[in-house]
Short mmCIF file of C-alpha atoms in Angstrom, two decimals:
data_model
loop_
_atom_site.label_atom_id
_atom_site.label_comp_id
_atom_site.label_asym_id
_atom_site.label_seq_id
_atom_site.Cartn_x
_atom_site.Cartn_y
_atom_site.Cartn_z
CA MET A 1 126.59 123.43 45.00
CA SER A 2 125.19 121.83 47.63
CA LYS A 3 125.99 124.60 49.85
CA ILE A 4 124.46 127.26 47.44
CA ARG A 5 121.23 125.43 47.46
CA HIS A 6 121.30 125.15 51.51
CA MET A 7 121.65 129.17 51.40
CA ARG A 8 117.74 129.29 51.33
CA GLY A 9 117.96 128.19 54.70
CA PHE A 10 119.46 131.81 55.65
CA LEU A 11 116.50 133.40 54.20
CA THR A 12 113.60 134.53 56.22
CA SER A 13 109.80 134.22 55.23
CA CYS A 14 108.81 137.39 56.69
CA PRO A 15 104.63 136.94 56.85
CA GLY A 16 102.47 139.66 55.67
CA VAL A 17 105.34 141.35 53.95
CA SER A 18 105.36 142.01 49.96
CA PRO A 19 108.27 140.78 47.85
CA LEU A 20 110.12 144.08 47.86
CA ALA A 21 111.09 143.73 51.54
CA ALA A 22 113.97 143.28 53.06
CA CYS A 23 113.65 140.07 54.75
CA SER A 24 112.73 138.01 51.74
CA ILE A 25 116.07 139.03 50.52
CA GLY A 26 117.73 137.31 53.51
CA VAL A 27 119.48 138.85 56.73
CA ALA A 28 122.83 137.45 55.20
CA PHE A 29 122.84 140.36 52.54
CA ALA A 30 121.49 142.91 54.36
CA THR A 31 124.52 145.13 54.07
CA VAL A 32 124.54 144.45 50.20
CA VAL A 33 121.29 145.18 49.33
CA ALA A 34 119.24 148.25 49.12
CA LEU A 35 116.03 147.98 50.97
CA ALA A 36 114.02 151.06 49.25
CA PRO A 37 114.39 154.20 47.20
CA ALA A 38 116.68 156.87 48.43
CA GLY A 39 118.08 160.24 47.71
CA PRO A 40 121.48 160.76 45.78
CA ALA A 41 124.36 159.14 46.75
CA ALA A 42 128.07 160.22 46.90
CA ALA A 43 129.38 159.09 43.36
CA GLY A 44 130.50 155.44 43.40
CA THR A 45 128.80 154.92 46.75
CA PRO A 46 125.31 154.15 45.69
CA ALA A 47 122.62 154.24 48.64
CA GLY A 48 122.06 151.17 50.80
CA SER A 49 125.21 149.29 49.43
CA VAL A 50 128.89 148.78 50.35
CA ALA A 51 131.79 149.49 48.38
CA ALA A 52 133.04 146.81 45.90
CA GLY A 53 136.21 147.95 44.91
CA VAL A 54 135.57 147.78 41.31
CA PRO A 55 135.44 151.11 39.54
CA ALA A 56 132.49 152.07 37.66
CA GLY A 57 133.64 154.00 34.95
CA SER A 58 136.27 154.29 32.48
CA ALA A 59 138.12 157.04 30.50
CA ALA A 60 136.98 157.95 27.00
CA GLY A 61 138.68 156.25 24.17
CA THR A 62 139.89 153.32 26.25
CA PRO A 63 138.65 149.81 27.08
CA ALA A 64 136.22 149.97 29.79
CA GLY A 65 134.74 147.75 32.28
CA SER A 66 137.26 145.16 32.95
CA VAL A 67 136.37 142.95 35.75
CA THR A 68 138.55 141.14 38.53
CA ALA A 69 140.40 137.64 38.10
CA GLY A 70 138.32 134.73 38.02
CA SER A 71 135.32 136.56 36.62
CA ALA A 72 133.99 134.60 33.35
CA ILE A 73 132.71 137.66 31.39
CA PRO A 74 135.62 139.60 30.14
CA GLY A 75 133.37 142.06 27.65
CA THR A 76 134.45 145.61 27.09
CA THR A 77 133.40 149.19 25.77
CA ARG A 78 135.39 151.64 23.86
CA SER A 79 134.73 155.30 22.83
CA LEU A 80 136.09 156.81 19.89
CA PRO A 81 135.33 160.51 19.39
CA LEU A 82 134.05 161.63 16.01
CA ALA A 83 135.26 164.14 13.73
CA PRO A 84 133.71 166.43 11.28
CA VAL A 85 133.47 165.01 7.83
CA SER A 86 132.33 168.28 6.43
CA ARG A 87 133.63 171.97 6.11
CA GLU A 88 130.20 173.32 6.48
CA ARG A 89 129.30 174.84 9.80
CA ALA A 90 125.88 174.78 11.59
CA LEU A 91 125.35 176.69 14.57
CA GLY A 92 128.92 176.66 15.66
CA ALA A 93 129.30 172.58 15.09
CA ALA A 94 129.89 170.53 12.15
CA PRO A 95 126.73 169.12 10.62
CA GLU A 96 128.00 166.35 9.90
CA GLN A 97 130.43 163.99 11.95
CA GLY A 98 132.23 160.45 11.28
CA LEU A 99 134.56 157.87 11.56
CA TYR A 100 136.22 155.16 9.57
CA ARG A 101 138.01 152.48 11.52
CA THR A 102 139.78 149.14 10.58
CA GLY A 103 141.69 146.39 12.63
CA LEU A 104 139.59 147.15 15.82
CA ALA A 105 139.07 144.60 18.46
CA ARG A 106 136.67 142.67 18.04
CA PHE A 107 132.83 144.44 18.87
CA ALA A 108 129.23 143.28 18.25
CA LEU A 109 126.98 146.24 19.09
CA VAL A 110 127.61 149.62 18.30
CA GLY A 111 126.05 153.02 19.42
CA VAL A 112 126.49 156.85 19.32
CA VAL A 113 126.49 159.08 22.72
CA TRP A 114 127.25 162.60 23.45
CA ASP A 115 127.60 164.86 26.44
CA ASP A 116 123.91 166.01 27.61
CA PRO A 117 121.20 163.74 28.32
CA ALA A 118 118.73 166.62 27.78
CA THR A 119 119.91 167.34 24.18
CA GLU A 120 118.19 165.37 21.28
CA LEU A 121 120.04 164.64 18.08
CA HIS A 122 118.10 166.08 15.24
CA GLY A 123 119.37 164.16 12.35
CA ARG A 124 120.15 161.00 11.18
CA VAL A 125 122.70 158.10 12.38
CA ARG A 126 124.24 155.13 9.64
CA VAL A 127 126.46 152.26 10.49
CA ARG A 128 128.22 149.73 8.59
CA THR A 129 130.69 147.12 9.80
CA ARG A 130 133.29 144.62 8.62
CA SER A 131 132.83 141.23 9.40
CA ALA A 132 135.32 139.80 11.43
CA ALA A 133 135.11 136.39 10.28
CA THR A 134 134.71 137.29 6.66
CA GLY A 135 136.18 140.55 5.79
CA GLU A 136 133.19 141.75 4.10
CA TRP A 137 131.44 145.04 4.82
CA SER A 138 127.88 145.31 5.49
CA GLY A 139 125.19 147.52 3.93
CA TRP A 140 124.50 150.63 5.42
CA GLN A 141 122.03 150.57 8.47
CA ASP A 142 120.30 153.32 10.21
CA VAL A 143 120.48 153.65 13.78
CA GLU A 144 117.71 154.94 16.21
CA THR A 145 118.04 158.33 17.15
CA HIS A 146 115.24 159.12 19.33
CA ASN A 147 116.23 157.54 22.45
CA THR A 148 115.45 160.06 25.39
CA ASP A 149 112.26 158.39 25.84
CA HIS A 150 114.05 155.79 27.84
CA GLY A 151 116.02 156.33 30.81
CA ALA A 152 115.13 157.17 34.46
CA ASP A 153 112.47 160.01 35.39
CA THR A 154 113.51 163.51 35.63
CA GLY A 155 114.75 164.28 39.15
CA ALA A 156 115.30 160.80 40.32
CA ALA A 157 118.70 160.19 41.54
CA GLU A 158 119.97 157.86 38.84
CA ARG A 159 119.49 160.72 36.36
CA SER A 160 120.95 163.26 38.28
CA SER A 161 124.03 161.28 39.35
CA GLY A 162 126.24 163.36 37.00
CA ARG A 163 127.27 160.31 34.70
CA VAL A 164 124.20 159.94 32.47
CA HIS A 165 124.91 160.79 28.70
CA GLY A 166 122.33 161.61 25.63
CA GLY A 167 122.91 158.58 23.18
CA THR A 168 121.06 156.73 20.36
CA ALA A 169 119.52 153.27 20.57
CA PRO A 170 122.42 150.32 20.22
CA LEU A 171 122.42 148.46 17.43
CA TRP A 172 123.44 144.93 17.04
CA VAL A 173 125.85 144.21 14.42
CA GLY A 174 127.44 140.82 14.93
CA ASP A 175 131.36 139.81 15.57
CA SER A 176 132.90 143.00 13.58
CA ASP A 177 136.61 144.30 13.56
CA GLY A 178 135.94 147.45 11.48
CA VAL A 179 133.09 150.18 11.50
CA ASP A 180 132.27 153.15 9.46
CA VAL A 181 129.66 155.70 10.92
CA ARG A 182 128.04 158.73 9.44
CA VAL A 183 126.19 161.27 12.28
CA ARG A 184 124.15 164.14 9.59
CA ALA A 185 122.15 167.09 11.18
CA ASP A 186 118.93 167.61 9.66
CA GLY A 187 119.26 169.93 6.70
CA ALA A 188 122.88 168.92 6.06
CA GLY A 189 123.79 168.53 2.44
CA GLU A 190 119.90 168.45 1.52
CA ALA A 191 120.31 171.72 -0.73
CA ARG A 192 122.67 174.28 -2.13
CA GLY A 193 122.91 178.01 -0.94
CA GLY A 194 121.88 177.05 2.41
CA ARG A 195 118.00 175.96 1.71
CA GLY A 196 118.82 172.67 3.70
CA THR A 197 117.33 174.04 7.12
CA ARG A 198 114.84 173.26 9.76
CA ALA A 199 111.28 175.13 10.47
CA GLY A 200 112.46 178.64 11.62
CA GLY A 201 115.50 178.95 8.68
CA LEU A 202 117.93 177.25 11.21
CA ARG A 203 120.18 173.89 10.68
CA SER A 204 120.19 171.53 13.41
CA ALA A 205 123.18 171.58 15.27
CA LEU A 206 124.62 168.32 16.32
CA PRO A 207 125.17 167.63 19.92
CA SER A 208 128.46 168.27 21.50
CA GLY A 209 130.72 165.46 22.51
CA LEU A 210 129.74 162.85 19.79
CA ARG A 211 131.37 159.50 20.50
CA LEU A 212 131.06 156.22 18.56
CA GLU A 213 130.68 152.91 21.33
CA LEU A 214 132.07 149.72 20.27
CA VAL A 215 130.64 147.01 22.50
CA ASP A 216 132.01 143.81 23.07
CA PRO A 217 129.48 141.27 25.26
CA GLY A 218 132.22 138.72 26.16
CA GLU A 219 132.63 135.31 25.71
CA GLY A 220 130.40 133.81 23.04
CA THR A 221 129.11 136.43 20.77
CA GLY A 222 127.11 133.04 19.12
CA GLU A 223 129.52 133.58 15.94
CA THR A 224 132.66 131.66 16.73
CA GLU A 225 131.61 128.05 17.92
CA GLY A 226 128.48 125.65 17.72
CA ALA A 227 125.30 125.36 15.21
CA GLY A 228 122.99 128.29 15.23
CA GLU A 229 119.08 128.06 14.17
CA ALA A 230 116.98 130.68 12.43
CA VAL A 231 113.56 131.78 13.06
CA ARG A 232 111.46 132.70 10.64
CA ASP A 233 108.07 133.41 12.40
CA ALA A 234 105.53 136.14 11.22
CA GLY A 235 107.78 137.89 8.79
CA GLU A 236 110.85 137.74 10.81
CA ALA A 237 114.11 136.80 8.51
CA VAL A 238 117.29 135.58 10.03
CA PRO A 239 120.23 134.69 8.50
CA GLY A 240 120.45 130.84 9.45
CA ASN A 241 124.21 130.41 9.39
CA LEU A 242 124.96 132.08 12.46
CA PRO A 243 126.52 129.79 15.41
CA ALA A 244 124.90 129.20 18.60
CA ASP A 245 125.95 131.27 21.94
CA ASP A 246 127.27 129.10 24.98
CA PRO A 247 126.83 132.07 27.24
CA PRO A 248 129.23 132.42 30.15
CA HIS A 249 127.40 132.10 33.53
CA THR A 250 128.23 134.95 36.37
CA ALA A 251 130.63 133.43 38.79
CA LEU A 252 129.49 134.16 42.49
CA ASP A 253 132.72 135.80 43.81
CA THR A 254 131.84 138.95 44.61
CA GLU A 255 129.24 140.47 46.97
CA ALA A 256 127.40 142.23 43.89
CA ALA A 257 126.97 138.50 42.44
CA LEU A 258 125.64 137.39 45.74
CA ALA A 259 123.22 140.18 46.22
CA ALA A 260 121.67 139.63 42.70
CA SER A 261 121.14 136.00 43.06
CA ALA A 262 120.14 136.25 46.78
CA ALA A 263 117.50 138.73 45.37
CA ASN A 264 115.43 135.78 43.56
CA ALA A 265 116.17 133.41 46.73
CA ASP A 266 112.64 133.83 48.13
CA ILE A 267 111.26 132.14 44.85
CA SER A 268 114.18 129.95 43.46
CA ASP A 269 117.49 128.10 44.48
CA PHE A 270 120.57 130.70 45.15
CA GLY A 271 122.66 130.74 42.28
CA SER A 272 119.96 129.50 39.96
CA TYR A 273 120.92 130.04 35.90
CA ALA A 274 117.18 130.11 35.56
CA ILE A 275 113.89 130.38 37.54
CA PRO A 276 111.98 127.32 36.52
CA GLU A 277 108.23 127.57 35.24
CA LEU A 278 105.50 126.24 37.87
CA ASP A 279 102.17 124.99 37.27
CA ARG A 280 99.17 127.03 38.36
CA GLN A 281 98.31 125.17 41.52
CA ALA A 282 102.18 125.54 42.64
CA THR A 283 102.13 129.41 41.65
CA GLU A 284 99.09 129.91 43.75
CA ARG A 285 100.67 127.81 46.65
CA GLU A 286 103.85 130.47 46.19
CA LEU A 287 101.48 133.45 46.04
CA ALA A 288 100.45 132.44 49.41
CA ARG A 289 103.74 132.27 50.97
CA LEU A 290 104.94 135.59 49.30
CA GLN A 291 101.67 137.16 50.86
CA VAL A 292 101.85 140.25 48.52
CA SER A 293 100.51 143.38 50.30
CA GLY A 294 96.90 143.81 48.41
CA VAL A 295 96.45 140.68 47.06
CA GLN A 296 93.47 138.63 48.22
CA ASP A 297 93.98 135.76 50.33
CA PRO A 298 93.84 132.44 48.41
CA ALA A 299 92.31 130.81 51.32
CA ARG A 300 89.39 132.95 51.02
CA ALA A 301 88.74 133.55 47.06
CA LYS A 302 90.45 132.21 43.88
CA PRO A 303 93.65 134.32 42.92
CA TYR A 304 94.04 135.59 39.80
CA ILE A 305 97.69 134.69 38.84
CA GLY A 306 99.00 133.21 35.82
CA PRO A 307 101.61 130.00 36.35
CA ARG A 308 105.19 131.49 36.88
CA PRO A 309 107.18 131.50 33.78
CA ARG A 310 110.74 130.28 33.26
CA ILE A 311 112.98 133.08 33.49
CA VAL A 312 116.41 133.04 32.85
CA THR A 313 118.36 134.89 35.59
CA ARG A 314 121.26 137.42 35.16
CA ARG A 315 123.67 134.51 36.19
CA GLY A 316 121.93 132.47 33.30
CA TRP A 317 122.81 135.22 30.69
CA GLY A 318 126.13 136.23 32.29
CA ALA A 319 125.81 139.66 33.65
CA ASP A 320 129.20 141.08 34.94
CA GLU A 321 127.80 142.41 38.25
CA SER A 322 130.76 144.37 38.76
CA LEU A 323 129.40 146.99 36.09
CA ARG A 324 126.34 147.90 37.75
CA GLU A 325 125.64 150.15 40.75
CA HIS A 326 125.76 148.22 44.30
CA GLY A 327 122.18 147.79 45.95
CA PHE A 328 118.84 147.78 44.67
CA VAL A 329 116.14 150.63 44.08
CA TYR A 330 112.63 149.60 44.78
CA THR A 331 109.12 151.18 43.80
CA LYS A 332 105.91 150.63 46.11
CA THR A 333 104.02 148.22 43.80
CA ILE A 334 103.61 147.15 40.33
CA LYS A 335 100.30 148.72 38.63
CA ALA A 336 101.33 148.55 34.92
CA ALA A 337 103.53 147.14 32.30
CA PHE A 338 105.11 149.11 29.55
CA VAL A 339 106.01 146.87 26.32
CA HIS A 340 109.13 148.22 24.83
CA HIS A 341 111.33 146.84 21.88
CA THR A 342 115.04 147.31 21.95
CA ALA A 343 115.60 148.83 18.93
CA THR A 344 118.83 146.75 18.22
CA GLY A 345 117.89 145.33 14.97
CA ASN A 346 116.64 141.60 13.94
CA LYS A 347 119.78 140.18 12.81
CA TYR A 348 119.93 138.01 15.73
CA THR A 349 119.57 134.08 16.42
CA CYS A 350 117.43 132.95 19.65
CA ALA A 351 121.14 131.32 21.01
CA GLN A 352 122.66 134.89 20.71
CA ALA A 353 120.07 136.39 22.80
CA PRO A 354 122.32 136.31 25.79
CA SER A 355 125.05 138.13 24.48
CA VAL A 356 122.61 140.93 22.77
CA ILE A 357 121.30 141.27 26.52
CA ARG A 358 125.19 141.47 27.76
CA SER A 359 125.58 144.19 25.08
CA ILE A 360 122.26 146.17 26.21
CA TYR A 361 123.43 146.14 29.72
CA ARG A 362 126.81 147.23 29.01
CA TYR A 363 125.70 150.08 26.80
CA HIS A 364 122.96 151.33 29.48
CA VAL A 365 125.74 151.36 32.02
CA LYS A 366 129.02 152.38 30.69
CA SER A 367 127.99 154.46 27.60
CA MET A 368 124.43 156.02 28.93
CA GLY A 369 125.67 156.34 32.46
CA TRP A 370 122.53 154.48 34.05
CA ARG A 371 123.11 152.22 37.04
CA ASP A 372 121.69 148.88 35.43
CA ILE A 373 120.05 147.77 32.21
CA GLY A 374 116.92 150.13 32.25
CA TYR A 375 114.45 147.16 31.46
CA ASN A 376 113.10 144.90 34.15
CA PHE A 377 112.88 141.92 31.67
CA LEU A 378 113.44 141.20 28.29
CA VAL A 379 112.13 138.74 25.79
CA ASP A 380 114.04 137.00 22.75
CA ARG A 381 112.10 135.97 19.48
CA CYS A 382 111.76 132.78 20.65
CA GLY A 383 109.61 133.57 23.90
CA THR A 384 112.55 132.91 26.12
CA ILE A 385 112.32 135.44 29.17
CA TYR A 386 115.36 137.07 30.84
CA GLU A 387 115.67 138.92 34.22
CA GLY A 388 116.58 142.58 33.29
CA ARG A 389 117.51 145.14 36.12
CA ALA A 390 118.39 143.31 39.31
CA GLY A 391 116.54 143.26 42.48
CA GLY A 392 114.40 140.24 41.97
CA VAL A 393 111.89 139.29 39.19
CA ALA A 394 109.18 139.13 42.09
CA LYS A 395 109.94 142.46 43.44
CA ALA A 396 108.89 146.00 42.46
CA VAL A 397 112.10 146.91 41.07
CA LEU A 398 112.45 150.63 39.92
CA GLY A 399 113.28 150.51 36.24
CA ALA A 400 114.59 153.04 33.62
CA HIS A 401 112.47 152.34 30.60
CA THR A 402 109.80 155.03 30.38
CA LEU A 403 110.49 158.22 30.95
CA GLY A 404 108.00 159.88 33.31
CA PHE A 405 106.53 156.61 34.03
CA ASN A 406 108.87 154.20 35.88
CA THR A 407 107.51 154.46 39.36
CA ASN A 408 104.89 151.81 39.78
CA SER A 409 105.37 149.91 36.63
CA MET A 410 107.59 147.49 35.08
CA GLY A 411 109.46 147.72 31.56
CA ILE A 412 109.44 144.29 29.15
CA ALA A 413 111.66 144.77 26.05
CA VAL A 414 111.10 142.65 23.09
CA ILE A 415 114.44 142.13 21.74
CA GLY A 416 114.36 143.47 18.01
CA THR A 417 112.87 146.22 15.84
CA TYR A 418 109.29 145.94 15.16
CA THR A 419 108.44 148.87 12.66
CA THR A 420 108.23 147.57 9.87
CA THR A 421 108.79 143.67 10.80
CA LYS A 422 106.13 141.48 12.58
CA PRO A 423 107.09 140.35 16.16
CA ALA A 424 107.37 136.58 16.61
CA SER A 425 104.11 134.83 17.94
CA GLY A 426 106.40 133.52 20.77
CA ALA A 427 107.52 136.71 21.76
CA VAL A 428 103.97 138.02 22.11
CA THR A 429 102.87 134.80 24.11
CA ALA A 430 105.90 135.45 26.56
CA VAL A 431 104.75 138.65 27.01
CA ALA A 432 101.38 137.46 27.93
CA ARG A 433 102.73 134.79 30.35
CA LEU A 434 104.99 136.86 32.20
CA THR A 435 102.44 139.84 32.77
CA ALA A 436 99.89 137.48 33.81
CA TRP A 437 102.06 136.14 36.34
CA LYS A 438 104.08 139.50 37.85
CA LEU A 439 100.45 141.28 37.48
CA GLY A 440 99.11 138.75 39.54
CA LEU A 441 101.54 138.85 41.98
CA TYR A 442 100.14 142.61 43.01
CA GLY A 443 96.51 141.65 42.06
CA VAL A 444 96.34 143.65 38.66
CA ASP A 445 94.01 142.55 35.89
CA PRO A 446 95.95 142.81 32.46
CA ARG A 447 92.84 143.77 30.52
CA GLY A 448 92.17 147.00 33.01
CA LYS A 449 93.08 150.42 33.25
CA THR A 450 95.15 152.18 35.90
CA TYR A 451 96.44 155.21 36.95
CA LEU A 452 100.01 156.53 37.18
CA THR A 453 101.17 159.89 38.12
CA SER A 454 103.74 161.66 35.26
CA GLY A 455 107.19 162.30 36.24
CA GLY A 456 107.05 164.77 33.14
CA GLY A 457 107.59 163.75 29.46
CA ASN A 458 106.64 165.12 25.83
CA LEU A 459 102.96 163.65 26.36
CA TYR A 460 101.82 164.57 30.02
CA PRO A 461 103.40 167.33 32.38
CA LYS A 462 104.89 166.49 35.96
CA GLY A 463 102.41 165.55 38.44
CA LYS A 464 99.46 164.64 36.16
CA ASN A 465 97.56 161.75 36.99
CA VAL A 466 97.10 159.84 33.80
CA ARG A 467 94.88 156.80 32.93
CA LEU A 468 96.66 153.98 30.89
CA ASN A 469 95.69 150.49 30.13
CA VAL A 470 97.72 147.91 32.54
CA ILE A 471 99.51 146.69 29.69
CA SER A 472 100.54 149.87 27.58
CA GLY A 473 103.17 150.25 24.49
CA HIS A 474 105.97 153.07 25.67
CA ARG A 475 104.06 155.19 23.25
CA ASP A 476 101.03 155.35 25.34
CA GLY A 477 103.34 157.32 27.92
CA TYR A 478 105.81 159.32 25.97
CA ALA A 479 105.81 160.37 22.13
CA THR A 480 107.87 157.75 20.57
CA GLU A 481 107.83 155.00 17.98
CA CYS A 482 108.57 152.66 20.48
CA PRO A 483 107.61 149.72 20.62
CA GLY A 484 107.01 149.79 16.89
CA LYS A 485 103.89 149.65 14.99
CA LEU A 486 103.88 146.03 14.45
CA LEU A 487 104.57 145.08 18.00
CA TYR A 488 102.08 147.73 19.60
CA ALA A 489 99.33 146.04 17.35
CA ARG A 490 99.83 142.71 19.05
CA LEU A 491 99.11 144.52 22.71
CA GLY A 492 95.77 143.89 22.43
CA THR A 493 96.53 140.07 21.72
CA ALA A 494 98.75 140.17 24.82
CA ARG A 495 95.99 141.58 27.15
CA SER A 496 93.50 139.06 26.46
CA SER A 497 95.75 136.15 26.47
CA ALA A 498 97.28 137.41 29.94
CA ALA A 499 93.87 137.58 31.69
CA LYS A 500 92.91 134.23 30.09
CA TYR A 501 96.27 132.75 32.08
CA GLN A 502 95.27 134.48 35.36
CA GLY A 503 92.00 132.89 34.96
CA ARG A 504 89.57 135.54 34.03
#
C-alpha cells in the first residue's frame, strides 16, 4: 500500500491546465489514457489506448465477460434469444415473443436487447423471476422500453462502433435462477378481427433479434451474507430482510485498472476505494491547485464551489476494468448536469447499490455495446455518490447519458425508478452536493441557464443552440419520462441547495 500512496509522486501538477489535461493524470500512464476525443478507431483498439489482451465481446447465448485470473470480479452476462409465443403475425414478425427458463446460473438484473439501436420497441415488456434463495416466483414487473434517449450522440465514435444495440432499461430483480419474460407489440391481442392496431391501421412489429440479457454482477449480490438495512424515506418501500453487500474491490493488476485509478490521482491517493470529502477551505485550496480553465483566481476573488463530497471510486464499487474500452474520451468543459433515474426499480438496499452499479455497467457495455457505463456519476437512495464512467471525477469525461446533449455536460443517475415513487431526501441532497462541487470546478452557477448545441434528438434538431437550466432533467433535452415525475419535481430544491453549498 505504501507503494500505491507514493505513486502520487510520479504525477505532475502542470500549472494553468484544466483537470482533463494529460499531465494531471501522470506521465507514467500516458500510454494507457486517451487524452482527448478522437475519431473512430478499429474495433478492439479504441483511440488513445494500448491493447489489453482481454476481448471485449462474446458470442450471444454464452456467458460473457470472463476475466483473467487474479481478478476479484467474476460476473457474467448470458444472452438468450426470445421465441414467438403466438401464431399471429404482424408485418412479418411475431407480435409476441418470450422465454421461460428455470435452473439457470444465478443472475440479478435483466433486460431485453435487439439488433438495431435506431429501432424502438413499441410495446410492452413484462418479466417475473424465481428467487434463488426461496424458489418462489415474483409477480410480473414491467420493464421500461423507451431507452433510446440514452447513449452516445448520433455520429459519435461510440455510437458508430458497430457494436451498439437497441435495448430496454435494465431491471434489478435480485438473486434469481429462473425467468419468465413476455414482449408484446402494441395492439397484439387487444381485439379480435384485427382491430388491435396502431394509428394508421397497422400493428407494431417487434424489433429483430430480440434477446433476454441475464446479468450476474459478481461476488456479493447482497443476498447471501450479512444483515441488510431497509430505507423508507419519502414514500420508498424496501424489503427489510435483504442482507448487506460487501463489494469486491478491483485489483490493480491490469493497465486498465491502473489507468482508472490514476485518473483520480490528482485529487486523491492512487488506488483509493473512495475519494474523501473535504471542507470548504480544503476544497478551495484544491481548486487553486487544479487551476481549472475559466475559473476565477481564488487569490483575487472568492470562488463559488461546494465542499467536495465523498465519492466511491470504480475500484470501490468493484468495476471490472477489463469490460470497458481502454482509454478515456473527454469533452471540453462542463456547462450543465443532467439528472436521470436508472429505471431499475426500487427493490434494493443501499448495501446492494455496488452490485446494482456493477450490473448496470455490465449491461451498458456487454449488452448495449457502449464503451463504458453511460452515466458520469450514480447516487443511491442513502445519498452515497459513486464514480461512473472512467476518466477522473474532476475531469470533463464524455458520457453517454442524454442523447443529443452529452457534449459539455455530465450525467447523474439516481438509482431507482421515480415515476410514482418519491426520491429519498438523502439522494436529492447528494445530487445538490455533487453538482455544487463539480459545477464549481468549472465556474458554473447551479441556479443559472446555459446554452448547449444539440447533437440531434426528438426535441431539438442537430445543430440547434438550446437554452437549458444548468441542472436539468433528462426530459429537458429529450422527450422522455426520465428522471421520473417525482424526481424531476425535486430539481428546483437541488438547484437552490447546490447554490447555497457554493456560497451564493
